[in-house]
mmCIF file of C-alpha atoms and ligand atoms in Angstrom:
data_model
loop_
_atom_site.group_PDB
_atom_site.id
_atom_site.type_symbol
_atom_site.label_atom_id
_atom_site.label_comp_id
_atom_site.label_asym_id
_atom_site.label_seq_id
_atom_site.Cartn_x
_atom_site.Cartn_y
_atom_site.Cartn_z
ATOM 1 C CA MET A 2 -6.752 -12.019 -2.019
ATOM 2 C CA PRO A 3 -3.444 -12.118 0.040
ATOM 3 C CA ALA A 4 -2.685 -15.430 2.057
ATOM 4 C CA SER A 5 -1.938 -13.943 5.654
ATOM 5 C CA GLY A 6 1.997 -13.627 6.454
ATOM 6 C CA CYS A 7 2.730 -12.244 3.186
ATOM 7 C CA PHE A 8 1.132 -8.750 3.120
ATOM 8 C CA ALA A 9 1.622 -5.751 4.303
ATOM 9 C CA ILE A 10 0.250 -2.353 3.459
ATOM 10 C CA GLU A 11 3.304 -1.648 1.528
ATOM 11 C CA TYR A 12 1.990 -3.628 -1.428
ATOM 12 C CA ALA A 13 -0.361 -0.299 -2.363
ATOM 13 C CA GLU A 14 2.833 0.621 -4.060
ATOM 14 C CA ALA A 15 2.893 -2.255 -6.377
ATOM 15 C CA LEU A 16 -1.093 -2.858 -7.376
ATOM 16 C CA ASP A 17 -4.258 -0.864 -6.499
ATOM 17 C CA LEU A 18 -5.385 -2.778 -3.137
ATOM 18 C CA ASN A 19 -9.009 -1.993 -4.689
ATOM 19 C CA ASN A 20 -8.662 -4.776 -7.142
ATOM 20 C CA LEU A 21 -7.974 -7.482 -4.785
ATOM 21 C CA GLY A 22 -10.613 -9.392 -3.028
ATOM 22 C CA ALA A 23 -9.252 -8.877 0.296
ATOM 23 C CA LEU A 24 -6.737 -7.850 2.222
ATOM 24 C CA VAL A 25 -5.700 -10.324 4.636
ATOM 25 C CA ILE A 26 -3.419 -9.039 7.755
ATOM 26 C CA LYS A 27 -0.149 -10.808 9.270
ATOM 27 C CA SER A 28 -1.629 -13.057 12.326
ATOM 28 C CA VAL A 29 -1.303 -11.431 15.587
ATOM 29 C CA SER A 30 -1.783 -13.434 18.767
ATOM 30 C CA PRO A 31 -2.796 -11.848 21.890
ATOM 31 C CA LYS A 32 -0.045 -12.365 23.850
ATOM 32 C CA CYS A 33 3.081 -10.090 23.136
ATOM 33 C CA ARG A 34 5.890 -12.360 21.234
ATOM 34 C CA ALA A 35 9.331 -11.806 20.275
ATOM 35 C CA GLY A 36 8.954 -14.321 17.273
ATOM 36 C CA ASN A 37 11.080 -17.148 16.889
ATOM 37 C CA PRO A 38 14.948 -17.312 17.098
ATOM 38 C CA THR A 39 16.909 -16.325 13.537
ATOM 39 C CA PRO A 40 17.312 -17.207 10.898
ATOM 40 C CA ARG A 41 13.976 -17.144 10.421
ATOM 41 C CA VAL A 42 13.595 -17.309 6.311
ATOM 42 C CA ALA A 43 15.644 -19.971 4.356
ATOM 43 C CA GLU A 44 15.104 -20.547 0.786
ATOM 44 C CA THR A 45 15.240 -24.135 -0.835
ATOM 45 C CA TYR A 46 15.294 -25.012 -4.357
ATOM 46 C CA SER A 47 12.010 -25.797 -3.975
ATOM 47 C CA GLY A 48 10.364 -23.266 -2.272
ATOM 48 C CA MET A 49 10.406 -21.503 1.190
ATOM 49 C CA LEU A 50 11.050 -21.823 4.581
ATOM 50 C CA ASN A 51 9.694 -19.832 7.334
ATOM 51 C CA SER A 52 9.574 -19.914 11.072
ATOM 52 C CA ILE A 53 8.615 -16.721 12.075
ATOM 53 C CA GLY A 54 6.679 -16.930 15.171
ATOM 54 C CA ILE A 55 3.686 -14.767 14.923
ATOM 55 C CA PRO A 56 4.878 -11.838 16.533
ATOM 56 C CA SER A 57 2.680 -9.479 18.526
ATOM 57 C CA LYS A 58 2.686 -6.437 20.438
ATOM 58 C CA GLY A 59 -1.089 -7.591 21.464
ATOM 59 C CA LEU A 60 -4.615 -7.270 20.560
ATOM 60 C CA ALA A 61 -4.846 -3.133 21.744
ATOM 61 C CA TYR A 62 -1.755 -1.869 19.484
ATOM 62 C CA TYR A 63 -3.001 -3.943 16.424
ATOM 63 C CA ARG A 64 -6.180 -2.301 17.067
ATOM 64 C CA GLU A 65 -5.152 0.884 17.368
ATOM 65 C CA SER A 66 -1.852 1.141 15.206
ATOM 66 C CA VAL A 67 -1.777 -1.994 12.486
ATOM 67 C CA LEU A 68 -5.498 -1.625 11.282
ATOM 68 C CA PRO A 69 -6.707 1.724 10.468
ATOM 69 C CA ALA A 70 -4.196 1.699 7.559
ATOM 70 C CA TYR A 71 -6.263 -1.609 6.137
ATOM 71 C CA THR A 72 -9.825 -0.579 6.723
ATOM 72 C CA ARG A 73 -8.741 2.902 5.297
ATOM 73 C CA TYR A 74 -9.548 1.257 1.403
ATOM 74 C CA ASP A 75 -13.103 0.047 0.140
ATOM 75 C CA THR A 76 -11.818 -3.965 -0.053
ATOM 76 C CA PRO A 77 -13.157 -5.833 2.875
ATOM 77 C CA VAL A 78 -9.874 -6.529 5.648
ATOM 78 C CA VAL A 79 -9.558 -10.142 7.272
ATOM 79 C CA VAL A 80 -8.134 -10.451 10.395
ATOM 80 C CA SER A 81 -6.109 -13.514 10.898
ATOM 81 C CA ILE A 82 -5.843 -14.297 14.957
ATOM 82 C CA SER A 83 -3.688 -16.802 16.288
ATOM 83 C CA ALA A 84 -3.575 -18.206 19.877
ATOM 84 C CA ASP A 85 -2.399 -20.641 22.175
ATOM 85 C CA THR A 86 -5.248 -21.999 23.959
ATOM 86 C CA VAL A 87 -9.021 -22.311 23.150
ATOM 87 C CA ASP A 88 -10.391 -19.987 25.409
ATOM 88 C CA GLU A 89 -7.251 -17.287 24.654
ATOM 89 C CA PHE A 90 -8.817 -17.906 20.496
ATOM 90 C CA ALA A 91 -12.203 -17.140 21.519
ATOM 91 C CA ASP A 92 -11.461 -14.174 23.414
ATOM 92 C CA ALA A 93 -9.063 -12.569 21.587
ATOM 93 C CA VAL A 94 -12.176 -13.529 17.896
ATOM 94 C CA ALA A 95 -13.939 -11.863 20.497
ATOM 95 C CA GLU A 96 -12.307 -8.672 21.316
ATOM 96 C CA MET A 97 -11.115 -8.462 17.300
ATOM 97 C CA SER A 98 -15.111 -8.883 16.204
ATOM 98 C CA LEU A 99 -15.145 -4.769 15.375
ATOM 99 C CA PRO A 100 -17.607 -3.264 12.476
ATOM 100 C CA GLU A 101 -14.141 -2.503 10.328
ATOM 101 C CA VAL A 102 -13.509 -5.913 10.304
ATOM 102 C CA ALA A 103 -15.356 -7.986 7.443
ATOM 103 C CA VAL A 104 -13.839 -11.609 8.020
ATOM 104 C CA ILE A 105 -12.305 -13.007 11.109
ATOM 105 C CA GLU A 106 -9.685 -15.488 9.921
ATOM 106 C CA ALA A 107 -8.529 -18.296 12.979
ATOM 107 C CA ASN A 108 -5.361 -19.265 11.649
ATOM 108 C CA ILE A 109 -5.623 -22.862 13.790
ATOM 109 C CA SER A 110 -2.940 -24.251 11.490
ATOM 110 C CA CYS A 111 0.689 -22.015 12.053
ATOM 111 C CA PRO A 112 3.576 -25.004 12.418
ATOM 112 C CA ASN A 113 5.923 -22.495 14.639
ATOM 113 C CA LEU A 114 4.242 -22.118 17.796
ATOM 114 C CA GLU A 115 4.517 -25.824 18.974
ATOM 115 C CA ALA A 116 7.004 -28.312 19.342
ATOM 116 C CA ASP A 117 7.028 -30.540 16.341
ATOM 117 C CA GLY A 118 4.772 -28.339 14.246
ATOM 118 C CA MET A 119 1.363 -29.060 16.517
ATOM 119 C CA ALA A 120 -1.497 -27.058 15.861
ATOM 120 C CA PHE A 121 -5.483 -27.460 16.578
ATOM 121 C CA ALA A 122 -6.281 -28.268 12.927
ATOM 122 C CA MET A 123 -3.947 -31.463 12.857
ATOM 123 C CA THR A 124 -6.878 -33.624 14.276
ATOM 124 C CA PRO A 125 -10.833 -33.377 13.857
ATOM 125 C CA GLU A 126 -11.029 -33.158 17.836
ATOM 126 C CA THR A 127 -8.781 -30.165 18.581
ATOM 127 C CA THR A 128 -10.423 -28.806 15.090
ATOM 128 C CA TYR A 129 -14.079 -29.359 16.476
ATOM 129 C CA LYS A 130 -12.965 -27.851 19.733
ATOM 130 C CA VAL A 131 -11.475 -24.702 18.970
ATOM 131 C CA VAL A 132 -13.537 -23.726 16.179
ATOM 132 C CA GLY A 133 -16.650 -24.254 18.232
ATOM 133 C CA ALA A 134 -15.522 -21.870 21.399
ATOM 134 C CA ILE A 135 -14.483 -19.461 18.427
ATOM 135 C CA ARG A 136 -18.277 -19.554 16.628
ATOM 136 C CA ARG A 137 -20.236 -19.131 20.117
ATOM 137 C CA ARG A 138 -17.742 -15.790 21.012
ATOM 138 C CA THR A 139 -18.550 -13.886 17.196
ATOM 139 C CA SER A 140 -21.294 -13.478 14.929
ATOM 140 C CA HIS A 141 -19.106 -12.097 12.298
ATOM 141 C CA PRO A 142 -17.756 -14.268 9.462
ATOM 142 C CA PHE A 143 -15.356 -16.078 9.991
ATOM 143 C CA TRP A 144 -13.193 -19.288 8.524
ATOM 144 C CA ALA A 145 -10.780 -21.909 9.564
ATOM 145 C CA LYS A 146 -7.238 -21.825 8.367
ATOM 146 C CA LEU A 147 -6.487 -25.546 7.898
ATOM 147 C CA THR A 148 -3.371 -27.413 7.611
ATOM 148 C CA PRO A 149 -1.720 -29.478 4.888
ATOM 149 C CA ASN A 150 0.163 -31.460 7.967
ATOM 150 C CA ALA A 151 -2.783 -33.041 8.937
ATOM 151 C CA SER A 152 -3.361 -37.005 7.698
ATOM 152 C CA HIS A 153 -7.023 -36.987 7.357
ATOM 153 C CA ILE A 154 -8.158 -33.515 6.140
ATOM 154 C CA ALA A 155 -11.717 -35.000 5.239
ATOM 155 C CA ALA A 156 -12.340 -35.299 8.427
ATOM 156 C CA VAL A 157 -10.439 -32.316 9.981
ATOM 157 C CA ALA A 158 -12.834 -29.739 7.375
ATOM 158 C CA LYS A 159 -15.824 -31.981 8.090
ATOM 159 C CA ALA A 160 -15.292 -31.330 12.420
ATOM 160 C CA ALA A 161 -14.596 -27.094 11.061
ATOM 161 C CA GLU A 162 -17.989 -27.005 9.678
ATOM 162 C CA GLU A 163 -19.842 -29.036 12.036
ATOM 163 C CA ALA A 164 -18.450 -26.404 14.389
ATOM 164 C CA GLY A 165 -19.890 -23.575 12.613
ATOM 165 C CA ALA A 166 -17.079 -22.067 10.341
ATOM 166 C CA ASP A 167 -18.144 -20.275 7.567
ATOM 167 C CA ALA A 168 -15.502 -20.952 4.992
ATOM 168 C CA LEU A 169 -12.313 -22.862 5.309
ATOM 169 C CA VAL A 170 -8.957 -21.925 3.975
ATOM 170 C CA MET A 171 -7.266 -24.767 2.603
ATOM 171 C CA GLY A 172 -4.224 -24.274 3.596
ATOM 172 C CA ASN A 173 -1.052 -22.943 5.443
ATOM 173 C CA THR A 174 2.207 -24.245 4.840
ATOM 174 C CA VAL A 175 4.058 -27.982 4.976
ATOM 175 C CA LEU A 176 6.076 -28.330 7.824
ATOM 176 C CA GLY A 177 9.693 -29.252 6.435
ATOM 177 C CA MET A 178 13.808 -28.353 7.386
ATOM 178 C CA SER A 179 16.753 -27.566 5.667
ATOM 179 C CA ILE A 180 20.188 -28.715 6.914
ATOM 180 C CA ASP A 181 23.899 -26.277 6.361
ATOM 181 C CA VAL A 182 25.860 -29.300 5.125
ATOM 182 C CA ARG A 183 28.783 -27.107 6.376
ATOM 183 C CA THR A 184 27.954 -25.987 9.533
ATOM 184 C CA ARG A 185 25.811 -28.918 10.059
ATOM 185 C CA LYS A 186 22.934 -26.369 11.529
ATOM 186 C CA PRO A 187 19.562 -26.068 10.698
ATOM 187 C CA LYS A 188 19.048 -23.199 8.209
ATOM 188 C CA LEU A 189 16.336 -22.138 10.459
ATOM 189 C CA GLY A 190 16.506 -20.765 14.094
ATOM 190 C CA ASN A 191 13.523 -22.601 14.913
ATOM 191 C CA VAL A 192 15.295 -26.026 13.456
ATOM 192 C CA MET A 193 11.532 -26.694 11.502
ATOM 193 C CA GLY A 194 9.274 -24.263 9.782
ATOM 194 C CA GLY A 195 6.641 -23.712 7.191
ATOM 195 C CA LEU A 196 7.362 -24.637 3.643
ATOM 196 C CA SER A 197 5.214 -22.572 0.883
ATOM 197 C CA GLY A 198 5.730 -21.559 -2.908
ATOM 198 C CA PRO A 199 4.778 -23.728 -6.165
ATOM 199 C CA ALA A 200 6.779 -26.889 -4.312
ATOM 200 C CA ILE A 201 3.461 -27.203 -2.304
ATOM 201 C CA LYS A 202 0.802 -26.700 -4.484
ATOM 202 C CA PRO A 203 -0.333 -30.357 -5.838
ATOM 203 C CA ILE A 204 -0.483 -30.960 -2.095
ATOM 204 C CA ALA A 205 -3.089 -27.918 -1.057
ATOM 205 C CA LEU A 206 -4.664 -28.821 -4.385
ATOM 206 C CA ARG A 207 -5.504 -32.509 -3.266
ATOM 207 C CA MET A 208 -6.243 -31.146 -0.070
ATOM 208 C CA VAL A 209 -8.786 -28.865 -1.297
ATOM 209 C CA HIS A 210 -10.479 -30.697 -3.195
ATOM 210 C CA GLN A 211 -10.918 -33.878 -0.384
ATOM 211 C CA CYS A 212 -12.253 -31.005 1.485
ATOM 212 C CA TYR A 213 -14.677 -29.818 -1.006
ATOM 213 C CA ARG A 214 -15.774 -33.237 -1.453
ATOM 214 C CA SER A 215 -16.329 -33.143 2.174
ATOM 215 C CA VAL A 216 -18.228 -29.815 3.188
ATOM 216 C CA ARG A 217 -20.471 -28.182 1.735
ATOM 217 C CA ILE A 218 -19.317 -24.833 3.460
ATOM 218 C CA PRO A 219 -16.722 -22.375 0.551
ATOM 219 C CA ILE A 220 -13.358 -22.736 0.387
ATOM 220 C CA ILE A 221 -10.299 -20.731 -0.223
ATOM 221 C CA GLY A 222 -7.728 -22.394 -1.782
ATOM 222 C CA CYS A 223 -4.312 -21.715 -0.850
ATOM 223 C CA GLY A 224 -0.631 -23.151 -1.600
ATOM 224 C CA GLY A 225 2.151 -22.110 -4.164
ATOM 225 C CA ILE A 226 -0.326 -20.480 -6.350
ATOM 226 C CA SER A 227 1.708 -17.976 -8.354
ATOM 227 C CA SER A 228 -0.878 -17.971 -12.125
ATOM 228 C CA ALA A 229 -3.972 -17.203 -13.532
ATOM 229 C CA GLU A 230 -3.847 -21.109 -14.605
ATOM 230 C CA ASP A 231 -2.906 -22.210 -10.921
ATOM 231 C CA ALA A 232 -5.864 -20.273 -9.809
ATOM 232 C CA VAL A 233 -7.631 -22.122 -11.909
ATOM 233 C CA GLU A 234 -6.948 -25.378 -11.100
ATOM 234 C CA PHE A 235 -7.952 -24.764 -7.609
ATOM 235 C CA MET A 236 -11.334 -23.904 -8.168
ATOM 236 C CA LEU A 237 -11.821 -26.841 -10.185
ATOM 237 C CA ALA A 238 -11.252 -28.829 -7.691
ATOM 238 C CA GLY A 239 -13.398 -27.277 -5.397
ATOM 239 C CA ALA A 240 -12.129 -23.570 -4.321
ATOM 240 C CA SER A 241 -14.424 -20.658 -4.319
ATOM 241 C CA ALA A 242 -11.476 -17.731 -4.009
ATOM 242 C CA VAL A 243 -7.549 -18.171 -3.570
ATOM 243 C CA GLN A 244 -5.415 -16.692 -2.060
ATOM 244 C CA VAL A 245 -1.660 -16.340 -3.206
ATOM 245 C CA GLY A 246 1.756 -16.137 -0.862
ATOM 246 C CA THR A 247 4.908 -16.593 -1.644
ATOM 247 C CA ALA A 248 4.648 -15.453 -5.595
ATOM 248 C CA SER A 249 4.001 -12.168 -3.791
ATOM 249 C CA PHE A 250 7.553 -11.899 -2.247
ATOM 250 C CA ILE A 251 9.212 -13.310 -5.839
ATOM 251 C CA ASP A 252 7.002 -10.703 -7.540
ATOM 252 C CA PRO A 253 5.260 -7.994 -5.860
ATOM 253 C CA GLY A 254 2.892 -7.191 -8.481
ATOM 254 C CA ALA A 255 1.950 -11.118 -8.740
ATOM 255 C CA MET A 256 -1.567 -10.528 -7.414
ATOM 256 C CA GLN A 257 -2.519 -8.170 -10.033
ATOM 257 C CA LYS A 258 -1.166 -10.319 -12.765
ATOM 258 C CA ILE A 259 -3.073 -13.653 -11.720
ATOM 259 C CA ILE A 260 -6.229 -11.016 -11.502
ATOM 260 C CA ASP A 261 -5.349 -10.022 -15.167
ATOM 261 C CA GLY A 262 -4.808 -13.448 -15.938
ATOM 262 C CA LEU A 263 -8.047 -14.758 -14.892
ATOM 263 C CA GLU A 264 -10.012 -12.632 -17.151
ATOM 264 C CA SER A 265 -8.062 -13.433 -20.846
ATOM 265 C CA LEU A 266 -7.571 -17.315 -19.194
ATOM 266 C CA CYS A 267 -11.430 -17.414 -19.038
ATOM 267 C CA GLN A 268 -12.085 -15.874 -22.096
ATOM 268 C CA GLU A 269 -9.699 -18.889 -23.984
ATOM 269 C CA ILE A 270 -11.302 -21.424 -21.777
ATOM 270 C CA GLY A 271 -14.902 -20.111 -22.930
ATOM 271 C CA VAL A 272 -15.842 -19.414 -19.101
ATOM 272 C CA GLU A 273 -18.287 -16.180 -18.810
ATOM 273 C CA ASN A 274 -18.648 -16.152 -15.240
ATOM 274 C CA ILE A 275 -15.597 -17.580 -13.315
ATOM 275 C CA ARG A 276 -18.458 -19.191 -10.437
ATOM 276 C CA GLU A 277 -18.802 -22.160 -13.212
ATOM 277 C CA LEU A 278 -15.375 -23.755 -12.492
ATOM 278 C CA ILE A 279 -15.800 -23.986 -8.626
ATOM 279 C CA GLY A 280 -15.487 -27.958 -8.336
ATOM 280 C CA GLN A 281 -15.736 -28.610 -11.928
ATOM 281 C CA VAL A 282 -12.807 -31.117 -12.372
ATOM 282 C CA LYS A 283 -14.383 -33.722 -14.141
ATOM 283 C CA LEU A 284 -13.549 -37.217 -12.817
ATOM 284 C CA ASP A 285 -15.553 -39.358 -15.331
HETATM 285 C C1 DHB B 314 3.722 -17.835 10.293
HETATM 286 C C2 DHB B 314 4.362 -18.905 9.767
HETATM 287 C C3 DHB B 314 3.497 -19.479 8.731
HETATM 288 O O1 DHB B 314 3.477 -20.448 7.846
HETATM 289 C C4 DHB B 314 1.916 -19.415 9.385
HETATM 290 O O2 DHB B 314 1.407 -19.920 8.371
HETATM 291 C C5 DHB B 314 1.739 -18.513 10.255
HETATM 292 C C6 DHB B 314 2.346 -17.586 10.966
HETATM 293 C C7 DHB B 314 4.761 -17.143 11.424
HETATM 294 O O3 DHB B 314 5.899 -18.323 11.990
HETATM 295 O O4 DHB B 314 4.605 -16.340 12.229
#
């Protein structure tokens, strides 16, 4: 499935959306937001930095003018929600728990909203609080999107599970920065932003594995996945599914290529059912 923020309905021109596991939409916030100062994207040789800042026209606009374009397909729709406070999160999730929405992904890990990239998912305590508040307000399946910018990810994952998340997405972007040496200015208008792409893959993979050891709920791997081999690596580390983000900016057909590649790679490595891979990294 696509990673939130890296996918829009225009991808229907590059691939058959009915082949995807889910359609994950860019995060929406209940507060109307213009987004962060430009430039909002910067390329580095190791990956992409972004500081979009979740531009939003609010939940009513989203429900009436964004969501219907996605719910026309047979593929389950995942609505990603971002918010500034625990109460705002819980209210927004309750409001978006609509019959046509299959899953709510709570983006409790966007690095671009608070100073120094602070986010709920950076500590077990704030994770527990926000995930618990959301759980009390929805009976929809609900995933908590965690962040690599957390020093004790196993404890954060456990807190999300104990507070009632149905699954974890591990994870979001790594907080980074880039400077133009001639102008001496940061390349992003917001100074810092989230690093994505192949550079962060080993970090995300390690954290998926730590989450897998810590919880019993499913984990969705995300971070630099751009080939079928990457996807299998994440599944061996403990992921039950994967999301693809930056790779789709480079090649809009990347997700389809990964799906096709999984078929032949599984054949090559003697795997009949892809579920056999989950958590099966050999550690001895
Ligand atoms: C935004 C950036 C992210 O890296 C993310 O995970 C979610 C949102 C943003 O700035 O809009």
